[in-house]
PDB file of C-alpha atoms in Angstrom:
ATOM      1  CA  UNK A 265     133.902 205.385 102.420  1.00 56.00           C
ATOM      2  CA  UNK A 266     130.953 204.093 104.119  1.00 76.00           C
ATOM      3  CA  UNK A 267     129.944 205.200 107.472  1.00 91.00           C
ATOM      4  CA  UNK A 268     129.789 201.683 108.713  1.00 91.00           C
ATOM      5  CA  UNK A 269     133.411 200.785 107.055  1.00 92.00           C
ATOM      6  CA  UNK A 270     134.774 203.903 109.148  1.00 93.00           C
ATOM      7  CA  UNK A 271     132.920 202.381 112.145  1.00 94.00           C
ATOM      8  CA  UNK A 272     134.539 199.214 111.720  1.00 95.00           C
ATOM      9  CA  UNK A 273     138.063 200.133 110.737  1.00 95.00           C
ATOM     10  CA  UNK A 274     137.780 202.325 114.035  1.00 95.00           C
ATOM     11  CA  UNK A 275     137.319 200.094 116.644  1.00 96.00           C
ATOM     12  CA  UNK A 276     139.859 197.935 114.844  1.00 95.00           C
ATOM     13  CA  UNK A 277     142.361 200.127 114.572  1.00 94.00           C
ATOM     14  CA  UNK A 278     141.724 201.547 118.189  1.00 96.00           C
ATOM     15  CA  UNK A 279     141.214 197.792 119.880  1.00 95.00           C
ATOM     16  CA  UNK A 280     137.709 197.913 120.186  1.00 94.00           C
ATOM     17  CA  UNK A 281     137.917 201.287 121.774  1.00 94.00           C
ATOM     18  CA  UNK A 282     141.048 200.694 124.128  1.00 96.00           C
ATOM     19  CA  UNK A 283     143.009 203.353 121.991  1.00 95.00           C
ATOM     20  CA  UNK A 284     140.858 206.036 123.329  1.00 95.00           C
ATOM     21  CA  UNK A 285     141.633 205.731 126.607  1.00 95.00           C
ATOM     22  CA  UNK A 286     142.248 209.208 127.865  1.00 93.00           C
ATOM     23  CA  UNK A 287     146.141 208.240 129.277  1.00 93.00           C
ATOM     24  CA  UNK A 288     148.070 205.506 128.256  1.00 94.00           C
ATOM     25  CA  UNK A 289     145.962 204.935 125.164  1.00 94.00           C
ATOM     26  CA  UNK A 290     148.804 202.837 123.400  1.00 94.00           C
ATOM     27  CA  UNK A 291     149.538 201.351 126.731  1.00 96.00           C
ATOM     28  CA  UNK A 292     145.752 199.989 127.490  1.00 97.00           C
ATOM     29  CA  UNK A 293     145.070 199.233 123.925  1.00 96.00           C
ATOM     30  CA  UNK A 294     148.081 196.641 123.809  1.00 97.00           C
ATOM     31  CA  UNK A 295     146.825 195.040 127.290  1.00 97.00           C
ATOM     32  CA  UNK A 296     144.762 192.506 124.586  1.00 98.00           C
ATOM     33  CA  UNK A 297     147.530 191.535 122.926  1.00 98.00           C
ATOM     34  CA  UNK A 298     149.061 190.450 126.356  1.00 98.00           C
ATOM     35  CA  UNK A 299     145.720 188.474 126.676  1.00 98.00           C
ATOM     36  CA  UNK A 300     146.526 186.811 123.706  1.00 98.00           C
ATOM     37  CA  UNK A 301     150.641 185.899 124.356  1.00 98.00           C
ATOM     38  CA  UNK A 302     149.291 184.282 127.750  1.00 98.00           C
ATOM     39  CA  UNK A 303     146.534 182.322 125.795  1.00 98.00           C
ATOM     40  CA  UNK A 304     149.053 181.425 122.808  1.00 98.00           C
ATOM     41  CA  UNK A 305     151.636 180.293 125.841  1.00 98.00           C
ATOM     42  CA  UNK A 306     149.287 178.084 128.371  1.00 98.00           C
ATOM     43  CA  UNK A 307     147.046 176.396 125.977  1.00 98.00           C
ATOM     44  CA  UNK A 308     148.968 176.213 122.523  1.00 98.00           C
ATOM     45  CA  UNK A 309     151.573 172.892 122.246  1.00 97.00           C
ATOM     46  CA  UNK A 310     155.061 174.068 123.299  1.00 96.00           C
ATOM     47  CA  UNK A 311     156.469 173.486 119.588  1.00 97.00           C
ATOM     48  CA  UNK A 312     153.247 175.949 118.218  1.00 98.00           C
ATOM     49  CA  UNK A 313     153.949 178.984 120.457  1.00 97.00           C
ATOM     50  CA  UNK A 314     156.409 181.068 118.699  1.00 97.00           C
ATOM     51  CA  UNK A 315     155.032 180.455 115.202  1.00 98.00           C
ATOM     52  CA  UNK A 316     151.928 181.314 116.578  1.00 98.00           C
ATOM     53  CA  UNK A 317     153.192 184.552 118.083  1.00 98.00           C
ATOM     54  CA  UNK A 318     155.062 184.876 114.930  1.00 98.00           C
ATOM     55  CA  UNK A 319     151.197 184.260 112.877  1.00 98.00           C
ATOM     56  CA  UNK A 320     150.149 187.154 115.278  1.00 98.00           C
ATOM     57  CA  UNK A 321     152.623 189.622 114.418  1.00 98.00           C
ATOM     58  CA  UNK A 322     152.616 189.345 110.865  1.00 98.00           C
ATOM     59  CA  UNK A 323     148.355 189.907 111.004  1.00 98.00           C
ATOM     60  CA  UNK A 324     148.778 192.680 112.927  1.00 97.00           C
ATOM     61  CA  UNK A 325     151.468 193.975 110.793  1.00 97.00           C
ATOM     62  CA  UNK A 326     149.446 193.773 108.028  1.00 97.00           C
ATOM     63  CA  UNK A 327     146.493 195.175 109.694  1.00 96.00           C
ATOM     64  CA  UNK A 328     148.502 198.370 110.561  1.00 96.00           C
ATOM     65  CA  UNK A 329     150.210 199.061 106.879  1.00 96.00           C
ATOM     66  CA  UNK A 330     146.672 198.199 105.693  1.00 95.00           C
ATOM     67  CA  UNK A 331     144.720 200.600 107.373  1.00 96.00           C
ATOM     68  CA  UNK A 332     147.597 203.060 107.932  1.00 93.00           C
ATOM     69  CA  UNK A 333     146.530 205.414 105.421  1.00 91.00           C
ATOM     70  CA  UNK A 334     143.034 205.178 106.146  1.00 94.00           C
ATOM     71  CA  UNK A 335     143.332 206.055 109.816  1.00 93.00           C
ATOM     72  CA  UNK A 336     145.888 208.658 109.324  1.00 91.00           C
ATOM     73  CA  UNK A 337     143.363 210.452 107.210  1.00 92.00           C
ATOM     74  CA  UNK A 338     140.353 209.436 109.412  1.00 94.00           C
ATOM     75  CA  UNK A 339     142.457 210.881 112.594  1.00 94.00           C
ATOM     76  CA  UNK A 340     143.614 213.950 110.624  1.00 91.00           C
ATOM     77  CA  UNK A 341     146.720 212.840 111.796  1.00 87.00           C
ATOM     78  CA  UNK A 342     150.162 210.835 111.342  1.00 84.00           C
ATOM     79  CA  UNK A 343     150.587 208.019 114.088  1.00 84.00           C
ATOM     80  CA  UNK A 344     147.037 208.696 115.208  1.00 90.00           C
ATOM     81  CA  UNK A 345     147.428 208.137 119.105  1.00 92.00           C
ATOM     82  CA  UNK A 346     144.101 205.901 118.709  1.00 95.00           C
ATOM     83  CA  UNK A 347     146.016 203.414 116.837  1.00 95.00           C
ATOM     84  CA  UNK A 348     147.015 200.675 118.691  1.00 96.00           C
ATOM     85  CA  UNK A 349     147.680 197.731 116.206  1.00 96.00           C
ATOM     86  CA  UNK A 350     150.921 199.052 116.039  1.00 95.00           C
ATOM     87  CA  UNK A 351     151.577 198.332 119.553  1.00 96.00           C
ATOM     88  CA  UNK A 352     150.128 194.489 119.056  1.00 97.00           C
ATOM     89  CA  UNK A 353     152.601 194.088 116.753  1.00 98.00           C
ATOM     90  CA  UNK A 354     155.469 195.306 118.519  1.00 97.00           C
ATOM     91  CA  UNK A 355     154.374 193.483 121.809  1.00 98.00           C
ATOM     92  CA  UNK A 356     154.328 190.390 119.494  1.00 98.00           C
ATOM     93  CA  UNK A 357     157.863 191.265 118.777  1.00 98.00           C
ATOM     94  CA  UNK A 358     159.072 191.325 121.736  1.00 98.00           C
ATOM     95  CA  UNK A 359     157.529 188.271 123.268  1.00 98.00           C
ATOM     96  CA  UNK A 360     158.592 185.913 119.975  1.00 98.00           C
ATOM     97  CA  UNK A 361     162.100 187.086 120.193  1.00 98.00           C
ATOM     98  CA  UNK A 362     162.096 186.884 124.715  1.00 98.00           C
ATOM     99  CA  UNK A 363     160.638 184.727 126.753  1.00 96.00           C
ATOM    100  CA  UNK A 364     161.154 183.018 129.847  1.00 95.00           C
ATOM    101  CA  UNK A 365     159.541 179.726 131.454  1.00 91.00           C
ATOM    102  CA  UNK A 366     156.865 181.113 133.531  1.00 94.00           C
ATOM    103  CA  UNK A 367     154.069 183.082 131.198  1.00 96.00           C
ATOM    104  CA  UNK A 368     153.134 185.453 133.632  1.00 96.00           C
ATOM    105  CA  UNK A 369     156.503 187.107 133.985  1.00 96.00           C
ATOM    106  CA  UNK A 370     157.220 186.772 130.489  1.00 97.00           C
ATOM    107  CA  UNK A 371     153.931 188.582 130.017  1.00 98.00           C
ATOM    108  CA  UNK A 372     154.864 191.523 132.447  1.00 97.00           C
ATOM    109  CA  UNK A 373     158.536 192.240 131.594  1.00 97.00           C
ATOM    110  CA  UNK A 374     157.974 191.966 127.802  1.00 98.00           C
ATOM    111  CA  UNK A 375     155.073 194.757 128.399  1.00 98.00           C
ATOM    112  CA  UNK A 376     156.838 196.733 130.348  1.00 98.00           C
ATOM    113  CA  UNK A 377     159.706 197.081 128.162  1.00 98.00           C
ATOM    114  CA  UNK A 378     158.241 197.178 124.795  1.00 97.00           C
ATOM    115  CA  UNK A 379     156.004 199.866 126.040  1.00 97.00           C
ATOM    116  CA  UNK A 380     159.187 201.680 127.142  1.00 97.00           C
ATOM    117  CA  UNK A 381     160.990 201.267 124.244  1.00 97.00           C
ATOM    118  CA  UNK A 382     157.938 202.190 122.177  1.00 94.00           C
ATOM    119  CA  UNK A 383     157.220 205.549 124.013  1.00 93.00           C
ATOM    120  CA  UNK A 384     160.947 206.536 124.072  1.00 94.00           C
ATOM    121  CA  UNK A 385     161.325 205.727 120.132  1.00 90.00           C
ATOM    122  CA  UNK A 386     165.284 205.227 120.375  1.00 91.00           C
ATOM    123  CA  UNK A 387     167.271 205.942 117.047  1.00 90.00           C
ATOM    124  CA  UNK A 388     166.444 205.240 114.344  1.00 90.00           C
ATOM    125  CA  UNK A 389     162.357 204.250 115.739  1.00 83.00           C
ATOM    126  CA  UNK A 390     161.800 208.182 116.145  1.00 78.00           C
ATOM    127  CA  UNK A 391     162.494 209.252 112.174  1.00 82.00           C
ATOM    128  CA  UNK A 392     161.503 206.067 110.590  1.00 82.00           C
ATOM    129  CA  UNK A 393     157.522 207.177 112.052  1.00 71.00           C
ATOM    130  CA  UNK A 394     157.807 209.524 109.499  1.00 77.00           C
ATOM    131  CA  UNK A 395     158.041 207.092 106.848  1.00 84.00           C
ATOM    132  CA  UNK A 396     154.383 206.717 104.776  1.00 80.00           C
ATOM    133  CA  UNK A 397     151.243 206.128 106.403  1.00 75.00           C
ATOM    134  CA  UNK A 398     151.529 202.194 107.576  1.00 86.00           C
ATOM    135  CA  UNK A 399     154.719 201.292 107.416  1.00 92.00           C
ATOM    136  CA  UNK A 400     155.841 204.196 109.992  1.00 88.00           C
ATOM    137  CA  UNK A 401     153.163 203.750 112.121  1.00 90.00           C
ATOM    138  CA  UNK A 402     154.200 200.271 112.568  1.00 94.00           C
ATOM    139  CA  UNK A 403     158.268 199.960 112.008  1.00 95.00           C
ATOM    140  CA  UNK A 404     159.255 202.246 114.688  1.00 92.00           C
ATOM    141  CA  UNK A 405     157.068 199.832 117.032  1.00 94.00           C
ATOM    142  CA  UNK A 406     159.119 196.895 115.496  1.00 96.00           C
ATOM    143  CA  UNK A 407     162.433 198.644 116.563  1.00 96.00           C
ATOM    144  CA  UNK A 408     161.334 199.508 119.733  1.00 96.00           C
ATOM    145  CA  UNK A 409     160.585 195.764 120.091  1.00 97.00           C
ATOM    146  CA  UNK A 410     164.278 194.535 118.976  1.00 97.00           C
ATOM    147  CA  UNK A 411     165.533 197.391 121.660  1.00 98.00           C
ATOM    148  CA  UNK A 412     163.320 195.975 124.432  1.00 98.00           C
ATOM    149  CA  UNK A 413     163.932 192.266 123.547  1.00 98.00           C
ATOM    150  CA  UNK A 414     167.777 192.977 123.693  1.00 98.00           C
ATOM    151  CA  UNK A 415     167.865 194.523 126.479  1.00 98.00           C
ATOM    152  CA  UNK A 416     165.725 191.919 128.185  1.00 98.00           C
ATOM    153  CA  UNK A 417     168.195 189.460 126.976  1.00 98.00           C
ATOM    154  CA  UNK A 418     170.999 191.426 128.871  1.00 98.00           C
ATOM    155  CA  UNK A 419     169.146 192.261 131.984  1.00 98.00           C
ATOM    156  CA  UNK A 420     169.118 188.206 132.516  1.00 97.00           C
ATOM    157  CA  UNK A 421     172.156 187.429 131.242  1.00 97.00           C
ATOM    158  CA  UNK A 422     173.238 189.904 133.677  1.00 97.00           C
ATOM    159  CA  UNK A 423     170.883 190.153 136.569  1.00 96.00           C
ATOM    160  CA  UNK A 424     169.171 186.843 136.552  1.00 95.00           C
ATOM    161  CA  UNK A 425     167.596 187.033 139.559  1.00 93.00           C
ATOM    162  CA  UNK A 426     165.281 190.007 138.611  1.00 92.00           C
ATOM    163  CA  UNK A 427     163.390 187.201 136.432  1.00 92.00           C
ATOM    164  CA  UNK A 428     163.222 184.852 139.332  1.00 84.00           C
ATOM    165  CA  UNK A 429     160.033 184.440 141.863  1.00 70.00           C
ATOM    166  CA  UNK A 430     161.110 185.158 145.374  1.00 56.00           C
TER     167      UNK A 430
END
């Protein structure tokens, strides 16, 4: 491949750079995908959020089993720690299937916990990374997501008051 195609495919896979942060790369390289939820949720018609949440996931989705391979073998890697489309997708999850009225604590519990659930790769997120290039970069993200979401959805069902200004 080109050098200018690995160029490219780099900072997208990496989010523009964000993935190399030297800590935390998956954590700072999903901060834009927060930037985007709170964009989708103040400006976008009430009716268009989720199925533009829903627009976002499936892009990056396809962005990560798309350049999987390619970044795997450009990292010498699997689950190159660079990549971070992964982790928009899974954010995306997580806010399409939990939300609350108020955007900005949607925005910070949703990235709390699917970074959580992401970095502690419950069963079965931990042996389904293994599965070919893509598609286990990105479906141990996914589960993650459902993990955080449902817990979410127990913590104010629950605890209601932890979601509450004041």
């Amino acid at each position: 491949m080109s050098d200018w195609k690995d160029k490219v495919f780099a900072q997208t896979c990496s989010s523009l750079g964000l993935g190399y942060a030297p800590v935390a790369s998956g954590t700072i390289g999903c901060l834009p995908a927060v930037a985007i939820y709170m964009i989708i949720a103040a400006f976008a018609p009430p009716r268009y959020v989720t199925p533009l949440l829903l627009l976002m996931l499936a892009l990056s989705s396809a962005l990560t089993i798309l350049l999987g391979s390619w970044a795997e073998n450009y990292w010498k890697t699997k689950d190159p720690k660079y990549f971070v489309l992964d982790e928009y997708a899974g954010y995306f999850l997580t806010v399409a299937l939990f939300r609350l009225d108020g955007i900005m604590i949607t925005a910070i519990w949703t990235f709390i916990f699917s970074r959580f659930f992401d970095i502690l790769k419950p069963p079965p997120a931990g042996r389904i990374e293994y599965f070919p290039a893509g598609w286990g970069i990105l479906l141990d993200d996914l589960i993650a997501s459902v993990y955080a979401a449902g817990v979410l959805h127990v913590l104010l069902l629950y605890f209601p008051t932890l979601f509450t200004r004041g």
